[in-house]
CSV table of C-alpha atoms in Angstrom, one decimal:
chain,number,residue,atom,x,y,z
T,113,UNK,CA,-21.2,19.0,-130.5
T,114,UNK,CA,-23.0,17.7,-127.4
T,115,UNK,CA,-21.7,20.7,-125.5
T,116,UNK,CA,-23.1,23.1,-128.1
T,117,UNK,CA,-26.6,21.5,-127.9
T,118,UNK,CA,-26.5,21.6,-124.2
T,119,UNK,CA,-25.9,25.3,-124.1
T,120,UNK,CA,-28.9,27.4,-122.8
T,121,UNK,CA,-28.4,29.9,-125.6
T,122,UNK,CA,-29.6,27.3,-128.2
T,123,UNK,CA,-32.9,26.6,-126.4
T,124,UNK,CA,-36.0,28.7,-126.5
T,125,UNK,CA,-38.3,29.0,-123.6
T,126,UNK,CA,-41.9,28.4,-124.9
T,127,UNK,CA,-43.8,28.6,-121.6
T,128,UNK,CA,-45.6,31.8,-122.8
T,129,UNK,CA,-46.0,30.7,-126.5
T,130,UNK,CA,-49.8,30.6,-126.4
T,131,UNK,CA,-50.1,34.1,-124.7
T,132,UNK,CA,-51.9,36.7,-126.9
T,133,UNK,CA,-50.0,39.9,-127.4
T,134,UNK,CA,-50.6,43.1,-129.4
T,135,UNK,CA,-48.2,44.6,-131.9
T,136,UNK,CA,-48.4,48.4,-132.2
T,137,UNK,CA,-46.7,50.9,-134.5
T,138,UNK,CA,-46.2,54.2,-132.6
T,139,UNK,CA,-44.8,57.6,-133.5
T,140,UNK,CA,-41.0,58.1,-132.7
T,141,UNK,CA,-41.8,60.7,-130.0
T,142,UNK,CA,-44.0,58.2,-128.1
T,143,UNK,CA,-41.4,55.5,-128.4
T,144,UNK,CA,-38.7,57.7,-127.0
T,145,UNK,CA,-40.9,58.8,-124.1
T,146,UNK,CA,-41.6,55.1,-123.2
T,147,UNK,CA,-38.0,54.1,-123.4
T,148,UNK,CA,-36.9,56.9,-121.0
T,149,UNK,CA,-39.7,55.8,-118.6
T,150,UNK,CA,-38.6,52.1,-118.8
T,151,UNK,CA,-35.0,53.1,-117.9
T,152,UNK,CA,-36.2,54.4,-114.5
T,153,UNK,CA,-35.7,52.3,-111.4
T,154,UNK,CA,-39.4,52.0,-110.8
T,155,UNK,CA,-41.1,52.1,-114.2
T,156,UNK,CA,-44.6,53.6,-113.8
T,157,UNK,CA,-47.5,52.8,-116.2
T,158,UNK,CA,-46.8,54.7,-119.4
T,159,UNK,CA,-50.4,54.6,-120.8
T,160,UNK,CA,-53.8,53.1,-120.6
T,161,UNK,CA,-56.1,51.7,-123.4
T,162,UNK,CA,-59.7,52.7,-123.4
T,163,UNK,CA,-62.0,50.3,-125.3
T,164,UNK,CA,-65.4,51.7,-126.5
T,165,UNK,CA,-68.2,49.4,-127.8
T,166,UNK,CA,-71.5,50.5,-129.3
T,167,UNK,CA,-74.0,47.9,-127.9
T,168,UNK,CA,-76.5,48.6,-130.7
T,169,UNK,CA,-73.9,47.7,-133.4
T,170,UNK,CA,-72.2,44.9,-131.6
T,171,UNK,CA,-71.8,42.8,-134.8
T,172,UNK,CA,-70.2,45.7,-136.7
T,173,UNK,CA,-66.4,45.7,-136.5
T,174,UNK,CA,-66.3,49.5,-136.6
T,175,UNK,CA,-68.4,49.6,-133.4
T,176,UNK,CA,-65.3,48.6,-131.4
T,177,UNK,CA,-63.0,51.6,-130.9
T,178,UNK,CA,-59.6,51.7,-129.2
T,179,UNK,CA,-58.1,54.9,-127.7
T,180,UNK,CA,-54.8,55.2,-125.8
T,181,UNK,CA,-54.3,57.9,-123.1
T,182,UNK,CA,-50.7,58.7,-122.2
T,183,UNK,CA,-50.1,58.5,-118.4
T,184,UNK,CA,-47.5,61.3,-118.4
T,185,UNK,CA,-44.6,62.6,-120.4
T,186,UNK,CA,-41.6,64.8,-120.1
T,187,UNK,CA,-42.4,66.1,-123.6
T,188,UNK,CA,-44.8,69.0,-122.9
T,189,UNK,CA,-46.0,69.4,-126.5
T,190,UNK,CA,-46.6,65.7,-127.1
T,191,UNK,CA,-50.3,64.8,-127.6
T,192,UNK,CA,-51.8,62.8,-124.7
T,193,UNK,CA,-54.6,61.1,-126.7
T,194,UNK,CA,-54.1,58.6,-129.6
T,195,UNK,CA,-56.4,56.6,-131.8
T,196,UNK,CA,-55.6,52.9,-132.4
T,197,UNK,CA,-56.5,51.5,-135.8
T,198,UNK,CA,-56.8,47.7,-135.5
T,199,UNK,CA,-55.9,45.2,-138.2
T,200,UNK,CA,-56.7,41.6,-138.1
T,201,UNK,CA,-55.5,40.7,-141.6
T,202,UNK,CA,-51.8,40.3,-141.2
T,203,UNK,CA,-49.0,37.7,-141.5
T,204,UNK,CA,-49.0,35.5,-138.3
T,205,UNK,CA,-46.1,36.6,-136.1
T,206,UNK,CA,-44.6,35.7,-132.7
T,207,UNK,CA,-42.7,37.9,-130.2
T,208,UNK,CA,-39.3,36.8,-128.8
T,209,UNK,CA,-37.1,38.2,-126.2
T,210,UNK,CA,-33.4,37.8,-125.3
T,211,UNK,CA,-31.9,38.3,-121.8
T,212,UNK,CA,-28.5,39.8,-121.1
T,213,UNK,CA,-27.3,36.2,-120.6
T,214,UNK,CA,-28.4,35.3,-124.1
T,215,UNK,CA,-31.4,33.3,-123.2
T,216,UNK,CA,-34.2,33.4,-125.8
T,217,UNK,CA,-37.9,33.2,-124.8
T,218,UNK,CA,-41.1,33.3,-126.8
T,219,UNK,CA,-43.4,35.9,-125.3
T,220,UNK,CA,-46.5,35.1,-127.2
T,221,UNK,CA,-48.4,35.2,-130.5
T,222,UNK,CA,-49.6,38.5,-132.1
T,223,UNK,CA,-53.3,38.5,-132.0
T,224,UNK,CA,-54.0,42.2,-133.0
T,225,UNK,CA,-51.9,44.7,-134.9
T,226,UNK,CA,-52.5,48.4,-134.3
T,227,UNK,CA,-51.4,51.7,-136.0
T,228,UNK,CA,-51.2,54.5,-133.5
T,229,UNK,CA,-51.9,58.0,-134.6
T,230,UNK,CA,-52.8,61.3,-132.7
T,231,UNK,CA,-56.4,61.7,-131.9
T,232,UNK,CA,-58.3,64.1,-134.2
T,233,UNK,CA,-58.5,66.6,-131.3
T,234,UNK,CA,-54.7,66.7,-131.0
T,235,UNK,CA,-53.7,66.5,-134.7
T,236,UNK,CA,-52.9,70.2,-135.0
T,237,UNK,CA,-50.7,70.1,-131.9
T,238,UNK,CA,-48.9,67.0,-133.3
T,239,UNK,CA,-48.3,68.8,-136.7
T,240,UNK,CA,-46.8,71.8,-134.9
T,241,UNK,CA,-44.4,69.5,-133.0
T,242,UNK,CA,-43.4,67.7,-136.2
T,243,UNK,CA,-42.7,71.1,-137.9
T,244,UNK,CA,-40.6,72.3,-135.0
T,245,UNK,CA,-38.6,69.0,-135.0
T,246,UNK,CA,-38.0,69.3,-138.7
T,247,UNK,CA,-36.9,73.0,-138.4
T,248,UNK,CA,-34.4,72.0,-135.6
T,249,UNK,CA,-32.9,69.2,-137.7
T,250,UNK,CA,-32.3,71.7,-140.6
T,251,UNK,CA,-30.3,74.1,-138.4
T,252,UNK,CA,-26.5,73.6,-138.9
T,253,UNK,CA,-24.6,73.8,-135.6
T,254,UNK,CA,-21.2,75.4,-136.0
T,255,UNK,CA,-18.5,75.4,-133.3
T,256,UNK,CA,-15.7,77.9,-132.9
T,257,UNK,CA,-12.7,76.8,-131.0
T,258,UNK,CA,-10.2,79.4,-129.6
T,259,UNK,CA,-6.6,78.3,-129.8
T,260,UNK,CA,-4.7,79.8,-126.8
T,261,UNK,CA,-1.3,79.5,-128.4
T,262,UNK,CA,0.4,82.5,-130.0
T,263,UNK,CA,3.4,80.5,-131.2
T,264,UNK,CA,1.4,79.0,-134.0
T,265,UNK,CA,2.2,75.4,-133.1
T,266,UNK,CA,-1.2,74.2,-134.5
T,267,UNK,CA,-0.6,76.0,-137.8
T,268,UNK,CA,2.9,74.5,-138.5
T,269,UNK,CA,3.2,71.6,-141.0
T,270,UNK,CA,3.8,68.3,-139.3
T,271,UNK,CA,7.0,66.3,-140.0
T,272,UNK,CA,6.8,64.5,-143.3
T,273,UNK,CA,4.3,67.0,-144.8
T,274,UNK,CA,6.9,69.4,-146.1
T,275,UNK,CA,7.3,67.4,-149.3
T,276,UNK,CA,3.6,67.7,-149.9
T,277,UNK,CA,3.5,71.5,-149.7
T,278,UNK,CA,4.4,73.5,-152.8
T,279,UNK,CA,3.9,77.1,-153.9
T,280,UNK,CA,4.1,76.2,-157.6
T,281,UNK,CA,0.7,76.5,-159.1
T,282,UNK,CA,1.7,74.2,-162.0
T,283,UNK,CA,1.9,71.3,-159.6
T,284,UNK,CA,-1.6,71.7,-158.4
T,285,UNK,CA,-4.0,69.0,-159.7
T,286,UNK,CA,-6.3,70.1,-162.4
T,287,UNK,CA,-10.0,69.5,-161.7
T,288,UNK,CA,-11.1,66.3,-163.3
T,289,UNK,CA,-13.4,66.9,-166.3
T,290,UNK,CA,-17.0,65.8,-165.7
T,291,UNK,CA,-17.8,62.7,-167.6
T,292,UNK,CA,-20.7,62.7,-170.0
T,293,UNK,CA,-22.4,60.0,-168.0
T,294,UNK,CA,-22.2,62.1,-164.9
T,295,UNK,CA,-24.0,65.1,-166.4
T,296,UNK,CA,-27.6,65.4,-165.2
T,297,UNK,CA,-29.9,65.5,-168.2
T,298,UNK,CA,-33.4,67.0,-168.2
T,299,UNK,CA,-36.2,64.8,-169.6
T,300,UNK,CA,-38.1,66.1,-172.7
T,301,UNK,CA,-41.8,65.8,-173.2
T,302,UNK,CA,-42.6,62.2,-174.0
T,303,UNK,CA,-44.4,63.0,-177.2
T,304,UNK,CA,-41.7,65.4,-178.4
T,305,UNK,CA,-39.0,62.7,-177.7
T,306,UNK,CA,-41.0,60.1,-179.7
T,307,UNK,CA,-41.1,62.4,-182.7
T,308,UNK,CA,-37.3,62.9,-182.4
T,309,UNK,CA,-36.8,59.1,-182.2
T,310,UNK,CA,-38.9,58.5,-185.4
T,311,UNK,CA,-36.8,61.1,-187.3
T,312,UNK,CA,-33.6,59.5,-186.1
T,313,UNK,CA,-34.8,56.1,-187.3
T,314,UNK,CA,-35.6,57.7,-190.7
T,315,UNK,CA,-32.0,58.6,-190.9
T,316,UNK,CA,-30.8,55.1,-190.2
T,317,UNK,CA,-32.6,51.9,-189.2
T,318,UNK,CA,-30.4,50.7,-186.3
T,319,UNK,CA,-29.1,52.6,-183.3
T,320,UNK,CA,-27.2,51.7,-180.2
T,321,UNK,CA,-28.4,53.1,-176.9
T,322,UNK,CA,-25.1,55.1,-176.4
T,323,UNK,CA,-25.6,56.7,-179.8
T,324,UNK,CA,-29.2,57.7,-179.0
T,325,UNK,CA,-28.2,59.2,-175.6
T,326,UNK,CA,-25.7,61.4,-177.5
T,327,UNK,CA,-28.1,62.4,-180.2
T,328,UNK,CA,-31.1,63.2,-177.9
T,329,UNK,CA,-29.2,64.3,-174.8
T,330,UNK,CA,-31.7,62.3,-172.6
T,331,UNK,CA,-31.2,60.1,-169.6
T,332,UNK,CA,-30.5,56.5,-170.6
T,333,UNK,CA,-33.2,55.0,-168.4
T,334,UNK,CA,-35.8,57.3,-169.9
T,335,UNK,CA,-34.7,56.4,-173.4
T,336,UNK,CA,-35.0,52.7,-172.5
T,337,UNK,CA,-38.6,53.2,-171.5
T,338,UNK,CA,-39.4,54.7,-174.9
T,339,UNK,CA,-37.3,52.2,-176.8
T,340,UNK,CA,-39.1,49.2,-175.1
T,341,UNK,CA,-42.4,50.6,-176.5
T,342,UNK,CA,-41.3,51.6,-180.0
T,343,UNK,CA,-38.4,49.2,-180.8
T,344,UNK,CA,-37.0,45.7,-180.9
T,345,UNK,CA,-33.6,45.0,-179.4
T,346,UNK,CA,-31.3,42.8,-181.5
T,347,UNK,CA,-29.6,40.3,-179.3
T,348,UNK,CA,-27.8,38.5,-182.2
T,349,UNK,CA,-26.9,38.9,-185.8
T,350,UNK,CA,-25.1,41.6,-187.8
T,351,UNK,CA,-27.0,44.3,-185.9
T,352,UNK,CA,-26.4,42.8,-182.4
T,353,UNK,CA,-26.7,45.4,-179.6
T,354,UNK,CA,-28.8,47.8,-181.5
T,355,UNK,CA,-32.4,48.9,-181.6
T,356,UNK,CA,-34.7,49.0,-184.6
T,357,UNK,CA,-38.3,50.1,-184.9
T,358,UNK,CA,-41.1,47.5,-184.5
T,359,UNK,CA,-42.8,46.5,-187.8
T,360,UNK,CA,-45.9,48.5,-187.1
T,361,UNK,CA,-43.9,51.7,-186.5
T,362,UNK,CA,-41.5,51.0,-189.3
T,363,UNK,CA,-44.5,51.1,-191.8
T,364,UNK,CA,-45.8,54.4,-190.4
T,365,UNK,CA,-42.3,55.9,-190.7
T,366,UNK,CA,-41.9,54.7,-194.3
T,367,UNK,CA,-45.4,56.1,-195.2
T,368,UNK,CA,-44.4,59.5,-193.7
T,369,UNK,CA,-41.2,59.5,-195.6
T,370,UNK,CA,-43.0,58.7,-198.8
T,371,UNK,CA,-45.4,61.6,-198.3
């Protein structure tokens, strides 16, 4: 036990615990650009923050504006100017780091939280880049491999597979029938479904959920929403596990039947 507590991996370096740090949420393209820059032997500055303050409205929080200018990027179409929206109302957080040797250190407390978004002057350029990225992700890449072997080695059944191959169609597995629960049902109009439910409860006072799903051909979750508004669920008694109309709806159904 003493050896475990004496291990450096169980201690946290708090020398920088009182240092103020900023937490920023940035677009993925910016994050990737910064990660590639940090991997270089001599990491250059990746960006600079420009702080603007209106001296005539110094007491107004909106008078303080933050803008980030990218120092340079390999991505040509990436916007170079970004707006930083600052938030002060957030859960207190601290930043920790871990070295390759497993040593944990506290790097500081989060003083400001920012959301980073492209500046209004570059918003159209950013949208174009996002559309191109989406279109590229939707393209299916197919590969064709040419087999330079005219003896058909790759096409021959492997040892032990001969028993699995048969030319008799009767031995082929039949497609499993689709279960009723797996069928995708389309929701009806809410008012129309309520009318159907009232008619069903005129026929009999108690219904199980499974029965109502079969009668209405509606999704079970959607039916539960309607039942919770119109009905009472019997948890015990002779009608356990069934729904019946609430008293106020029961009266209206009886009046309609009498008419």
